Short mmCIF file of N, CA and C in Angstrom, two decimals:
data_model
loop_
_atom_site.label_atom_id
_atom_site.label_comp_id
_atom_site.label_asym_id
_atom_site.label_seq_id
_atom_site.Cartn_x
_atom_site.Cartn_y
_atom_site.Cartn_z
N MET A 18 225.49 65.30 138.87
CA MET A 18 224.68 64.38 139.06
C MET A 18 223.30 65.65 138.47
N THR A 19 222.37 66.69 138.75
CA THR A 19 221.73 67.43 137.95
C THR A 19 222.02 67.47 136.51
N ARG A 20 223.06 67.36 136.13
CA ARG A 20 222.80 67.41 134.42
C ARG A 20 221.90 66.59 133.85
N ARG A 21 222.40 64.90 134.44
CA ARG A 21 221.79 64.45 133.68
C ARG A 21 220.60 64.85 133.75
N PRO A 22 219.52 64.89 134.68
CA PRO A 22 217.92 65.06 133.53
C PRO A 22 217.82 66.14 132.76
N ILE A 23 219.09 67.71 132.60
CA ILE A 23 219.09 68.20 132.03
C ILE A 23 219.22 67.92 129.66
N ARG A 24 220.17 66.38 130.42
CA ARG A 24 220.85 65.89 129.08
C ARG A 24 219.58 65.27 128.28
N LEU A 25 218.25 64.85 129.18
CA LEU A 25 217.53 63.84 129.05
C LEU A 25 216.32 64.02 128.92
N LEU A 26 216.04 65.65 129.52
CA LEU A 26 214.89 66.84 128.97
C LEU A 26 215.19 67.95 128.09
N LEU A 27 216.41 67.71 127.12
CA LEU A 27 216.32 68.70 126.06
C LEU A 27 215.80 67.58 124.65
N PRO A 28 216.22 65.90 124.23
CA PRO A 28 215.99 65.61 123.84
C PRO A 28 214.42 65.10 123.58
N ALA A 29 213.51 65.50 125.04
CA ALA A 29 212.22 65.27 124.59
C ALA A 29 211.91 66.73 123.77
N LEU A 30 212.18 67.31 124.72
CA LEU A 30 211.66 68.75 124.28
C LEU A 30 212.07 68.95 122.99
N PHE A 31 213.05 68.60 122.04
CA PHE A 31 213.49 68.52 120.21
C PHE A 31 212.17 67.61 120.02
N PHE A 32 211.89 66.23 120.52
CA PHE A 32 210.70 65.63 120.19
C PHE A 32 209.55 66.65 120.00
N LEU A 33 208.99 66.64 120.95
CA LEU A 33 208.10 67.51 121.35
C LEU A 33 208.21 68.70 120.38
N SER A 34 208.84 69.14 119.83
CA SER A 34 208.87 70.56 119.12
C SER A 34 208.35 69.80 117.66
N GLY A 35 209.34 68.89 117.49
CA GLY A 35 209.14 67.80 116.79
C GLY A 35 207.58 67.52 115.84
N VAL A 36 207.01 67.13 117.05
CA VAL A 36 206.05 66.47 116.72
C VAL A 36 204.75 67.53 116.21
N MET A 37 204.78 68.14 117.11
CA MET A 37 204.17 69.89 117.31
C MET A 37 203.89 70.60 115.80
N LEU A 38 205.02 70.87 115.73
CA LEU A 38 205.52 71.29 113.83
C LEU A 38 204.74 70.67 112.66
N LEU A 39 205.14 68.97 113.02
CA LEU A 39 204.61 67.80 111.90
C LEU A 39 203.09 68.32 111.84
N ALA A 40 202.71 67.97 113.55
CA ALA A 40 201.13 68.55 112.81
C ALA A 40 200.44 69.61 113.08
N ALA A 41 201.16 70.67 112.72
CA ALA A 41 200.98 72.12 112.11
C ALA A 41 200.66 72.22 110.77
N CYS A 42 202.36 71.17 110.37
CA CYS A 42 202.37 71.10 108.32
C CYS A 42 201.03 70.54 108.19
N GLN A 43 200.71 69.04 108.98
CA GLN A 43 199.65 68.28 108.33
C GLN A 43 198.30 68.87 108.46
N GLY A 44 197.85 69.66 108.99
CA GLY A 44 196.67 71.11 109.32
C GLY A 44 196.94 71.66 108.16
N GLY A 45 197.65 72.43 108.22
CA GLY A 45 197.18 73.62 106.73
C GLY A 45 197.54 72.62 105.43
N ASP A 46 198.83 71.38 105.71
CA ASP A 46 197.98 70.87 104.24
C ASP A 46 196.41 70.89 103.86
N ALA A 47 196.31 69.65 105.21
CA ALA A 47 194.52 69.65 104.69
C ALA A 47 194.33 70.90 104.86
N ASP A 48 194.05 71.38 105.33
CA ASP A 48 192.84 73.04 104.34
C ASP A 48 193.70 73.47 103.13
N LYS A 49 194.94 73.41 102.82
CA LYS A 49 195.02 73.74 101.37
C LYS A 49 194.88 72.75 100.51
N ALA A 50 194.43 71.54 100.89
CA ALA A 50 193.76 70.29 99.72
C ALA A 50 192.16 70.57 99.72
N LEU A 51 191.79 70.67 101.04
CA LEU A 51 190.43 71.77 101.00
C LEU A 51 189.73 72.75 99.80
N LEU A 52 191.30 73.81 100.37
CA LEU A 52 190.53 75.04 99.47
C LEU A 52 191.16 74.61 97.75
N GLU A 53 191.52 73.24 97.42
CA GLU A 53 191.95 73.57 96.00
C GLU A 53 190.64 72.76 95.58
N ALA A 54 189.58 71.55 96.15
CA ALA A 54 188.58 71.47 95.71
C ALA A 54 187.87 71.77 96.73
N PRO A 55 186.74 72.76 96.75
CA PRO A 55 186.24 73.92 97.58
C PRO A 55 184.61 73.05 97.33
N ALA A 56 183.93 72.35 98.35
CA ALA A 56 182.58 72.51 97.96
C ALA A 56 181.65 73.51 98.92
N VAL A 57 180.35 73.59 98.15
CA VAL A 57 179.65 74.08 99.04
C VAL A 57 179.19 73.55 100.28
N GLY A 58 179.22 74.47 101.28
CA GLY A 58 178.74 74.41 102.76
C GLY A 58 180.12 73.96 103.33
N ASP A 59 181.71 73.91 102.95
CA ASP A 59 182.95 74.76 103.31
C ASP A 59 182.50 75.78 104.53
N ILE A 60 183.68 76.09 105.36
CA ILE A 60 183.82 76.61 106.30
C ILE A 60 185.02 77.31 106.54
N TYR A 61 185.75 78.53 106.33
CA TYR A 61 186.79 78.80 106.49
C TYR A 61 186.36 80.53 107.80
N ALA A 62 187.51 80.02 108.82
CA ALA A 62 187.93 81.02 109.49
C ALA A 62 188.76 81.88 108.89
N ALA A 63 188.63 83.34 109.10
CA ALA A 63 189.14 83.91 107.84
C ALA A 63 189.12 85.57 108.81
N GLN A 64 189.90 86.35 107.85
CA GLN A 64 190.50 88.38 108.41
C GLN A 64 188.68 88.62 107.41
N LEU A 65 188.11 89.07 107.82
CA LEU A 65 186.51 89.44 107.35
C LEU A 65 186.89 90.39 105.91
N SER A 66 187.29 91.39 106.97
CA SER A 66 187.81 92.75 106.70
C SER A 66 188.55 92.94 105.36
N GLU A 67 189.86 91.49 104.98
CA GLU A 67 190.44 91.29 103.70
C GLU A 67 189.32 90.84 102.68
N PHE A 68 188.29 90.34 102.88
CA PHE A 68 187.13 89.83 101.96
C PHE A 68 185.73 90.99 101.67
N SER A 69 185.66 91.47 102.78
CA SER A 69 183.91 91.92 102.66
C SER A 69 184.66 93.49 102.73
N ASP A 70 183.41 94.30 102.24
CA ASP A 70 183.12 95.66 101.91
C ASP A 70 182.22 96.28 103.22
N TYR A 71 181.67 95.89 104.15
CA TYR A 71 181.04 96.01 105.54
C TYR A 71 182.27 95.97 106.26
N GLU A 72 181.70 97.06 106.90
CA GLU A 72 182.04 97.53 108.00
C GLU A 72 181.92 96.64 109.81
N PHE A 73 183.31 96.22 110.43
CA PHE A 73 181.98 94.92 111.04
C PHE A 73 183.05 96.32 112.43
N THR A 74 181.52 96.09 113.04
CA THR A 74 181.48 97.03 114.79
C THR A 74 181.43 96.12 115.66
N ASP A 75 182.24 97.05 116.99
CA ASP A 75 181.82 95.71 117.53
C ASP A 75 180.57 96.02 118.65
N GLU A 76 180.33 95.49 119.85
CA GLU A 76 178.79 96.16 120.67
C GLU A 76 178.65 97.30 121.15
N ASN A 77 179.79 98.56 120.96
CA ASN A 77 179.82 99.70 121.28
C ASN A 77 179.55 101.08 119.82
N GLU A 78 179.73 99.66 118.68
CA GLU A 78 179.51 100.37 117.51
C GLU A 78 181.29 101.38 117.21
N LYS A 79 182.08 100.23 117.33
CA LYS A 79 182.85 101.02 117.64
C LYS A 79 183.64 99.68 116.01
N PRO A 80 184.55 100.70 115.22
CA PRO A 80 184.89 99.87 114.06
C PRO A 80 186.18 98.89 114.34
N ILE A 81 185.76 97.76 113.89
CA ILE A 81 186.63 96.63 114.10
C ILE A 81 187.82 96.41 112.79
N ASP A 82 188.43 96.17 113.40
CA ASP A 82 189.75 96.33 111.98
C ASP A 82 191.03 95.71 112.48
N PRO A 83 191.93 94.84 112.22
CA PRO A 83 190.92 94.01 111.08
C PRO A 83 189.59 93.34 111.77
N ALA A 84 189.36 92.76 111.01
CA ALA A 84 187.66 92.12 111.78
C ALA A 84 187.87 90.69 111.59
N TYR A 85 188.18 89.91 112.57
CA TYR A 85 187.68 87.92 112.45
C TYR A 85 186.91 87.18 112.86
N GLY A 86 186.53 86.56 111.61
CA GLY A 86 184.96 85.63 111.42
C GLY A 86 184.93 84.43 110.99
N LEU A 87 183.77 83.84 110.39
CA LEU A 87 184.19 83.16 109.95
C LEU A 87 182.62 83.05 107.95
N MET A 88 183.02 82.72 107.50
CA MET A 88 182.73 82.26 105.97
C MET A 88 182.48 81.11 105.08
N LYS A 89 180.94 81.01 104.92
CA LYS A 89 180.89 79.66 104.12
C LYS A 89 180.27 79.87 102.76
N VAL A 90 180.81 78.80 102.49
CA VAL A 90 180.99 78.51 100.59
C VAL A 90 179.01 78.58 100.46
N VAL A 91 179.05 79.17 99.78
CA VAL A 91 177.40 78.88 98.79
C VAL A 91 177.32 78.57 97.73
N SER A 92 178.50 78.06 97.08
CA SER A 92 178.65 78.06 95.60
C SER A 92 180.22 77.69 94.85
N THR A 93 180.26 77.09 94.15
CA THR A 93 181.24 76.33 93.62
C THR A 93 180.97 76.36 92.04
N ASP A 94 182.42 77.09 91.23
CA ASP A 94 182.78 76.38 89.83
C ASP A 94 183.98 76.45 89.68
N ALA A 95 183.99 76.42 88.78
CA ALA A 95 185.70 76.01 87.88
C ALA A 95 186.41 77.23 88.62
N ALA A 96 186.08 78.17 88.64
CA ALA A 96 186.85 79.75 88.76
C ALA A 96 186.81 80.24 90.09
N GLY A 97 186.36 79.54 91.32
CA GLY A 97 186.47 79.59 92.08
C GLY A 97 185.21 79.63 93.23
N VAL A 98 184.85 80.06 94.17
CA VAL A 98 184.04 80.03 94.59
C VAL A 98 183.23 81.88 95.36
N VAL A 99 181.92 80.83 95.80
CA VAL A 99 181.21 82.88 96.35
C VAL A 99 181.04 82.23 97.89
N VAL A 100 181.22 82.75 98.99
CA VAL A 100 180.89 83.09 100.34
C VAL A 100 180.05 83.87 101.10
N ILE A 101 179.63 83.84 101.73
CA ILE A 101 178.94 84.38 102.23
C ILE A 101 179.50 84.96 104.02
N THR A 102 179.48 85.75 104.35
CA THR A 102 180.39 85.81 106.49
C THR A 102 179.35 85.43 107.42
N GLU A 103 180.22 85.58 108.16
CA GLU A 103 179.33 86.03 109.33
C GLU A 103 178.13 86.68 110.47
N ASN A 104 177.43 87.07 110.53
CA ASN A 104 177.29 88.31 111.05
C ASN A 104 178.09 88.56 112.00
N ALA A 105 178.68 88.16 113.20
CA ALA A 105 179.93 88.67 113.61
C ALA A 105 181.00 88.76 113.09
N ALA A 106 181.67 89.55 114.35
CA ALA A 106 182.81 89.33 113.48
C ALA A 106 183.69 89.86 115.10
N ALA A 107 185.47 89.75 114.98
CA ALA A 107 185.74 89.70 116.38
C ALA A 107 186.93 90.23 115.72
N ALA A 108 188.16 91.39 117.18
CA ALA A 108 189.17 91.65 116.61
C ALA A 108 190.21 90.88 116.36
N ASP A 109 189.54 90.02 117.50
CA ASP A 109 190.95 88.18 117.60
C ASP A 109 190.54 87.32 116.80
N LYS A 110 192.07 87.10 116.35
CA LYS A 110 191.57 85.51 115.59
C LYS A 110 191.42 84.25 115.97
N SER A 111 191.59 84.89 117.12
CA SER A 111 191.13 83.15 118.16
C SER A 111 190.08 82.79 118.68
N VAL A 112 189.52 83.55 118.06
CA VAL A 112 187.99 83.64 118.36
C VAL A 112 187.08 82.94 117.23
N ALA A 113 187.35 83.45 116.26
CA ALA A 113 186.98 82.71 114.45
C ALA A 113 187.76 80.60 114.64
N ARG A 114 189.29 81.06 115.25
CA ARG A 114 189.51 79.89 115.52
C ARG A 114 188.75 78.73 116.07
N SER A 115 188.15 79.33 117.27
CA SER A 115 187.59 78.39 118.39
C SER A 115 185.74 77.94 117.51
N ASP A 116 184.97 78.61 117.70
CA ASP A 116 183.86 79.19 116.71
C ASP A 116 183.76 78.17 115.58
N ILE A 117 184.74 77.75 114.88
CA ILE A 117 185.24 76.73 113.80
C ILE A 117 185.13 75.57 114.33
N ARG A 118 185.32 75.37 115.43
CA ARG A 118 185.68 73.95 115.98
C ARG A 118 184.92 73.86 116.56
N GLY A 119 183.82 74.54 116.90
CA GLY A 119 182.91 74.17 117.46
C GLY A 119 180.90 73.83 117.00
N ASP A 120 180.30 74.37 117.72
CA ASP A 120 178.92 74.08 116.89
C ASP A 120 178.87 74.87 116.44
N LEU A 121 178.76 74.90 114.72
CA LEU A 121 178.00 76.09 114.02
C LEU A 121 176.62 75.91 113.63
N SER A 122 175.69 75.11 113.84
CA SER A 122 173.98 75.60 114.19
C SER A 122 173.58 76.49 114.52
N GLY A 123 174.42 77.38 115.54
CA GLY A 123 173.68 79.05 115.93
C GLY A 123 174.38 80.10 115.44
N THR A 124 175.62 79.48 114.22
CA THR A 124 175.89 80.84 113.56
C THR A 124 175.27 80.90 112.21
N GLU A 125 174.96 82.41 112.41
CA GLU A 125 173.87 83.25 111.53
C GLU A 125 175.14 83.63 110.17
N PHE A 126 175.02 83.98 109.39
CA PHE A 126 175.63 84.27 108.31
C PHE A 126 174.99 85.07 107.40
N ASP A 127 175.55 86.41 106.46
CA ASP A 127 174.92 87.56 105.99
C ASP A 127 174.53 86.93 104.00
N GLU A 128 172.94 86.22 103.67
CA GLU A 128 173.18 85.87 102.63
C GLU A 128 172.89 87.35 101.52
N SER A 129 173.62 88.47 102.01
CA SER A 129 172.77 89.62 101.58
C SER A 129 174.26 89.94 100.45
N GLU A 130 174.95 89.48 101.59
CA GLU A 130 176.82 89.89 100.66
C GLU A 130 177.54 88.82 99.97
N GLN A 131 177.48 88.33 98.82
CA GLN A 131 177.72 87.22 98.16
C GLN A 131 178.92 87.87 97.67
N ILE A 132 179.90 87.07 97.71
CA ILE A 132 181.48 87.64 97.83
C ILE A 132 182.75 86.46 96.55
N GLN A 133 182.69 86.78 95.77
CA GLN A 133 183.01 85.76 94.95
C GLN A 133 184.31 86.50 95.00
N ILE A 134 185.54 84.56 95.04
CA ILE A 134 187.13 84.43 95.51
C ILE A 134 187.18 83.72 94.25
N ALA A 135 188.07 84.24 93.44
CA ALA A 135 189.10 83.24 92.09
C ALA A 135 189.52 82.14 93.20
N LYS A 136 189.36 80.75 92.49
CA LYS A 136 190.27 80.07 93.47
C LYS A 136 191.57 79.96 93.36
N ALA A 137 192.65 80.20 92.77
CA ALA A 137 193.85 81.38 92.94
C ALA A 137 194.28 81.90 93.96
N ASP A 138 193.18 82.94 94.08
CA ASP A 138 193.08 84.47 94.80
C ASP A 138 192.77 82.75 96.44
N LEU A 139 192.19 82.34 96.37
CA LEU A 139 191.38 81.17 97.79
C LEU A 139 192.86 80.88 98.59
N ILE A 140 193.85 79.78 97.77
CA ILE A 140 195.13 79.37 97.49
C ILE A 140 195.74 80.46 98.37
N GLN A 141 196.15 81.70 97.53
CA GLN A 141 196.88 82.59 98.37
C GLN A 141 196.68 83.23 99.10
N ALA A 142 195.49 83.58 99.47
CA ALA A 142 194.76 83.93 100.68
C ALA A 142 195.49 83.00 102.17
N HIS A 143 195.02 81.23 102.02
CA HIS A 143 195.64 80.85 102.29
C HIS A 143 197.03 81.23 102.94
N ALA A 144 197.91 81.06 101.81
CA ALA A 144 199.28 80.98 102.28
C ALA A 144 199.79 82.32 102.63
N ASP A 145 199.05 83.70 102.50
CA ASP A 145 199.14 84.94 103.24
C ASP A 145 198.32 84.86 104.79
N GLY A 146 197.86 83.73 105.29
CA GLY A 146 197.21 84.08 106.76
C GLY A 146 195.98 84.34 106.80
N LEU A 147 195.22 84.77 105.09
CA LEU A 147 194.31 85.43 105.57
C LEU A 147 192.95 84.54 106.45
N ILE A 148 192.78 83.26 105.55
CA ILE A 148 192.44 81.98 105.83
C ILE A 148 193.00 81.55 106.50
N TYR A 149 192.54 80.85 107.74
CA TYR A 149 193.17 80.10 108.74
C TYR A 149 193.18 78.69 108.93
N VAL A 150 192.18 78.60 109.28
CA VAL A 150 191.54 77.48 109.50
C VAL A 150 190.37 77.05 108.52
N VAL A 151 190.06 75.52 108.22
CA VAL A 151 188.64 74.87 106.69
C VAL A 151 188.78 74.18 107.70
N LYS A 152 187.55 73.47 107.65
CA LYS A 152 186.19 73.13 107.63
C LYS A 152 185.12 72.82 107.22
N ARG A 153 185.32 71.37 106.15
CA ARG A 153 184.66 70.73 106.22
C ARG A 153 183.19 70.05 106.48
N PRO A 154 182.01 70.62 106.95
CA PRO A 154 181.02 69.72 107.95
C PRO A 154 180.60 68.70 106.97
N ALA A 155 180.66 67.34 108.31
CA ALA A 155 179.70 66.26 107.46
C ALA A 155 178.32 66.17 106.74
N ALA A 156 178.95 65.49 105.94
CA ALA A 156 177.84 65.25 104.66
C ALA A 156 176.41 64.57 105.89
N ASN A 157 174.64 64.93 106.06
CA ASN A 157 173.90 64.45 107.32
C ASN A 157 173.55 62.99 106.79
#
């Protein structure tokens, strides 16, 4: 009698796993589509230390490497994009993932370092996991 619940549980677990995998793939496809047609104002959660020459530090001035945070697209052309990095960084990539899903109105970006990224490099950075969430804020 204890076997029956297990037989019912396994298909349910497989189904849920499939749904989660499909959702993850669709999110990746959506991010890739946004990267293939970038727009000014797009926000990327990324490994900042791969793009910026700036050495990110924590509150104790200890270097953060790798450093994760947000980048904002400030210009685009046929060749690629120019981004600026957020003023803060974290050693944990989940912090940037959480930040990009929240209210970005208080996020400060460093206008002094403008980073050019070719379109092909942008797509490759996503494939390599260096850019791992893309958000296109709604126009007001």
